[in-house]
């Protein structure tokens, strides 16, 4: 028994040394592949229980046709240009935002933009279609509530607003990264029509509730920009989750 434990410990130390450490804020290893893939995020980790037992999980398959039409928008977006700190957190490339002026007002509550990051392929689907990438802009209220703005990315014209990020993506994991100037308002598509629903974080601890605003009009990135991200993160998307009894509205 002792021998087995020792070899198990040695094995895990070896695995840690050989693969990049993919620890969440709680220090628990999780991944998109292998033994720590999304079907195992809650295994033995009470803090991640929502990943398996939550009833309002994200992402979901979005359908414009079945969305409820509403008369007025629940949200307004107020983003501008500013500086971000770019880093590779082992799961994605993330841009931490420190400007206080980037906000979303959702149902009368102000949410400040905290960070944005990328997934490939897209996590949500729209009318059965998956996109090469999806951008998530994570906004937090003073009381700790979260609203995420999701934007699909399709292959097309190079994205000038994202070039300061993609010109030199952080290829290896680090806790601090380079500064970049990004016009965050310029990241958004012209059409702000969105599918809005209540979901969760798409990474451990899969916390609920999260207000999701997923814009229907995709933005574009060049083949090279997408390939640059895929060279670092080949696949970092969580599979689709059950809709259960949720209503998606179109605003
Ligand atoms: Zn995300």
Coordinates of C-alpha atoms and ligand atoms in Angstrom, one line a residue:
X1 CA 0.0 0.0 0.0
X2 CA 2.8 2.4 1.0
X3 CA 4.7 1.5 -2.1
X4 CA 1.6 2.1 -4.2
X5 CA 1.1 5.6 -2.6
X6 CA 4.7 6.5 -3.1
X7 CA 4.7 5.5 -6.8
X8 CA 1.4 7.4 -7.2
X9 CA 2.9 10.5 -5.7
X10 CA 6.0 10.2 -7.8
X11 CA 3.8 9.7 -10.9
X12 CA 1.8 12.8 -10.2
X13 CA 5.0 14.8 -9.5
X14 CA 6.3 13.6 -12.8
X15 CA 3.1 14.5 -14.6
X16 CA 3.2 18.0 -13.0
X17 CA 6.8 18.5 -14.2
X18 CA 6.0 17.3 -17.7
X19 CA 2.8 19.2 -18.4
X20 CA 2.0 22.9 -17.8
X21 CA 0.3 23.3 -14.4
X22 CA -3.3 24.0 -15.1
X23 CA -4.5 25.1 -11.7
X24 CA -7.7 27.1 -11.0
X25 CA -7.8 29.8 -8.4
X26 CA -8.5 27.1 -5.9
X27 CA -5.4 25.3 -7.0
X28 CA -7.3 22.3 -8.3
X29 CA -6.0 20.9 -11.6
X30 CA -8.5 20.9 -14.5
X31 CA -8.3 20.6 -18.2
X32 CA -10.1 20.2 -21.5
X33 CA -8.6 16.8 -22.2
X34 CA -7.7 13.6 -20.5
X35 CA -8.5 12.6 -16.9
X36 CA -9.3 16.2 -15.8
X37 CA -11.6 16.9 -18.8
X38 CA -15.0 18.7 -18.4
X39 CA -16.8 15.6 -17.4
X40 CA -14.6 15.3 -14.3
X41 CA -14.4 18.9 -13.2
X42 CA -16.6 18.2 -10.1
X43 CA -14.9 14.9 -9.2
X44 CA -13.8 15.1 -5.6
X45 CA -13.9 18.9 -5.6
X46 CA -17.0 20.2 -3.6
X47 CA -16.3 23.8 -4.7
X48 CA -16.9 22.6 -8.3
X49 CA -20.1 20.8 -7.6
X50 CA -22.1 23.1 -9.9
X51 CA -20.1 21.8 -12.9
X52 CA -22.0 18.5 -12.6
X53 CA -25.2 19.2 -10.7
X54 CA -25.9 22.8 -11.8
X55 CA -29.2 23.2 -13.6
X56 CA -28.3 26.5 -15.3
X57 CA -24.9 25.7 -16.9
X58 CA -23.2 27.3 -19.9
X59 CA -22.5 27.1 -22.8
X60 CA -25.8 26.2 -24.5
X61 CA -27.1 25.8 -28.0
X62 CA -28.7 29.1 -28.9
X63 CA -31.5 29.4 -31.4
X64 CA -32.7 32.7 -32.7
X65 CA -36.1 31.2 -33.8
X66 CA -37.0 29.9 -30.4
X67 CA -35.9 32.9 -28.5
X68 CA -38.5 35.1 -26.8
X69 CA -38.8 38.5 -28.4
X70 CA -38.7 41.4 -25.9
X71 CA -39.7 45.0 -26.4
X72 CA -36.8 46.6 -24.7
X73 CA -33.1 45.8 -24.1
X74 CA -32.0 44.8 -20.6
X75 CA -28.4 45.9 -21.3
X76 CA -26.3 48.8 -22.5
X77 CA -22.5 48.5 -23.3
X78 CA -20.1 51.3 -22.4
X79 CA -16.6 50.2 -23.5
X80 CA -13.7 52.4 -24.6
X81 CA -10.0 52.2 -25.5
X82 CA -7.5 51.5 -22.7
X83 CA -4.6 49.4 -21.6
X84 CA -4.8 45.7 -20.7
X85 CA -2.3 43.2 -19.1
X86 CA -2.1 40.1 -21.3
X87 CA -1.3 36.7 -19.9
X88 CA -1.5 33.0 -20.6
X89 CA -3.2 31.5 -17.5
X90 CA -2.8 27.9 -18.8
X91 CA -6.4 27.7 -20.0
X92 CA -6.6 30.7 -22.3
X93 CA -5.1 34.0 -23.3
X94 CA -6.6 36.6 -20.9
X95 CA -6.5 40.4 -21.0
X96 CA -6.9 41.9 -17.6
X97 CA -8.6 45.3 -17.7
X98 CA -8.0 47.9 -15.0
X99 CA -9.8 50.9 -16.5
X100 CA -12.8 51.7 -14.4
X101 CA -14.8 53.2 -17.3
X102 CA -15.6 50.0 -19.2
X103 CA -19.0 48.9 -18.0
X104 CA -22.2 47.1 -19.0
X105 CA -25.4 48.1 -17.3
X106 CA -27.7 45.0 -17.0
X107 CA -31.2 45.4 -15.6
X108 CA -30.1 48.6 -13.9
X109 CA -27.0 47.3 -12.3
X110 CA -23.5 48.4 -13.3
X111 CA -20.9 45.7 -14.1
X112 CA -17.3 46.7 -14.6
X113 CA -15.2 44.9 -17.3
X114 CA -12.7 42.8 -15.4
X115 CA -11.1 40.7 -18.2
X116 CA -11.6 39.3 -21.6
X117 CA -10.4 35.9 -23.0
X118 CA -10.8 33.5 -25.9
X119 CA -12.1 30.0 -26.6
X120 CA -11.6 27.8 -29.6
X121 CA -13.8 26.5 -31.1
X122 CA -16.8 28.6 -29.9
X123 CA -18.5 27.4 -26.7
X124 CA -22.0 28.5 -27.6
X125 CA -23.5 27.6 -30.9
X126 CA -26.0 29.7 -32.9
X127 CA -28.7 27.9 -34.9
X128 CA -26.6 24.8 -34.9
X129 CA -23.5 26.5 -36.0
X130 CA -20.2 26.5 -34.2
X131 CA -17.6 29.3 -34.9
X132 CA -13.8 29.0 -34.9
X133 CA -13.5 31.1 -31.8
X134 CA -15.5 32.9 -29.1
X135 CA -14.6 36.0 -27.2
X136 CA -15.8 36.4 -23.6
X137 CA -15.8 39.8 -21.8
X138 CA -16.3 39.2 -18.1
X139 CA -18.0 42.0 -16.2
X140 CA -18.5 42.1 -12.4
X141 CA -20.8 44.2 -10.2
X142 CA -19.7 45.7 -6.9
X143 CA -21.7 43.0 -5.2
X144 CA -19.9 40.2 -7.1
X145 CA -22.5 39.4 -9.7
X146 CA -21.2 38.5 -13.1
X147 CA -22.4 39.4 -16.6
X148 CA -20.5 37.9 -19.6
X149 CA -20.7 39.4 -23.1
X150 CA -20.0 36.6 -25.6
X151 CA -19.0 37.4 -29.2
X152 CA -18.6 34.8 -32.0
X153 CA -15.5 35.0 -34.1
X154 CA -15.5 33.8 -37.7
X155 CA -12.6 33.6 -40.2
X156 CA -12.4 36.6 -42.5
X157 CA -10.7 40.0 -42.5
X158 CA -7.9 40.5 -40.0
X159 CA -9.2 42.2 -36.8
X160 CA -7.3 45.4 -36.3
X161 CA -8.8 46.0 -32.8
X162 CA -7.4 42.6 -31.7
X163 CA -4.0 43.0 -33.5
X164 CA -2.3 44.5 -30.4
X165 CA -3.2 41.2 -28.6
X166 CA -2.6 38.8 -31.4
X167 CA 0.7 40.3 -32.7
X168 CA 2.5 38.5 -29.9
X169 CA 0.3 36.0 -28.0
X170 CA 1.8 34.8 -24.7
X171 CA 2.7 31.2 -25.6
X172 CA 3.6 30.0 -22.1
X173 CA 1.8 30.2 -18.8
X174 CA 2.6 33.1 -16.5
X175 CA 1.0 35.0 -13.7
X176 CA 1.9 38.4 -15.3
X177 CA 2.1 39.5 -18.9
X178 CA 2.8 42.3 -21.2
X179 CA 0.8 45.5 -21.5
X180 CA -1.2 46.3 -24.6
X181 CA -3.4 49.1 -25.8
X182 CA -6.8 47.8 -27.0
X183 CA -9.8 49.7 -28.2
X184 CA -12.4 47.5 -26.5
X185 CA -15.3 49.3 -28.1
X186 CA -13.9 48.5 -31.5
X187 CA -14.1 44.8 -30.7
X188 CA -17.9 44.8 -30.9
X189 CA -19.8 44.1 -34.0
X190 CA -22.1 46.9 -35.4
X191 CA -25.3 45.0 -34.7
X192 CA -25.8 44.6 -30.9
X193 CA -28.8 42.2 -31.2
X194 CA -28.2 39.6 -28.6
X195 CA -29.5 36.4 -27.1
X196 CA -29.7 36.8 -23.3
X197 CA -30.1 34.0 -20.8
X198 CA -29.1 33.0 -17.2
X199 CA -26.2 30.5 -17.1
X200 CA -22.9 29.9 -15.4
X201 CA -19.1 30.3 -15.7
X202 CA -17.9 27.8 -18.4
X203 CA -14.8 27.0 -16.3
X204 CA -14.5 25.6 -12.8
X205 CA -16.2 26.4 -10.4
X206 CA -19.0 26.7 -13.0
X207 CA -20.7 29.3 -10.7
X208 CA -24.4 30.2 -11.2
X209 CA -26.0 32.5 -11.9
X210 CA -24.2 34.4 -14.6
X211 CA -26.0 36.8 -16.9
X212 CA -25.1 35.9 -20.5
X213 CA -25.4 38.3 -23.4
X214 CA -24.3 36.6 -26.6
X215 CA -24.2 38.9 -29.7
X216 CA -25.7 37.3 -32.8
X217 CA -23.4 39.1 -35.3
X218 CA -19.9 37.6 -35.3
X219 CA -16.7 39.6 -35.6
X220 CA -13.9 38.4 -37.9
X221 CA -10.3 37.4 -37.4
X222 CA -7.8 36.4 -40.1
X223 CA -6.9 32.8 -40.7
X224 CA -3.4 33.7 -39.3
X225 CA -4.8 35.3 -36.1
X226 CA -7.0 32.2 -35.4
X227 CA -4.1 29.8 -36.2
X228 CA -1.9 31.8 -33.8
X229 CA -4.3 31.1 -31.0
X230 CA -4.8 27.5 -31.9
X231 CA -1.0 26.9 -31.9
X232 CA -1.2 27.7 -28.1
X233 CA -4.6 26.3 -27.3
X234 CA -5.8 23.7 -29.7
X235 CA -9.2 23.2 -28.1
X236 CA -10.3 25.0 -24.9
X237 CA -14.1 24.9 -25.1
X238 CA -16.5 23.3 -22.7
X239 CA -19.2 21.1 -24.4
X240 CA -22.8 22.2 -24.7
X241 CA -24.9 22.0 -21.5
X242 CA -28.6 21.2 -21.1
X243 CA -31.0 24.1 -21.4
X244 CA -33.4 22.6 -18.8
X245 CA -36.2 25.1 -18.1
X246 CA -34.5 28.3 -19.2
X247 CA -35.9 30.9 -21.5
X248 CA -33.6 32.7 -23.9
X249 CA -34.7 36.2 -24.9
X250 CA -33.6 38.2 -28.0
X251 CA -32.9 41.8 -27.3
Ligands
LIG1 ZN1 -14.8 32.0 -21.3

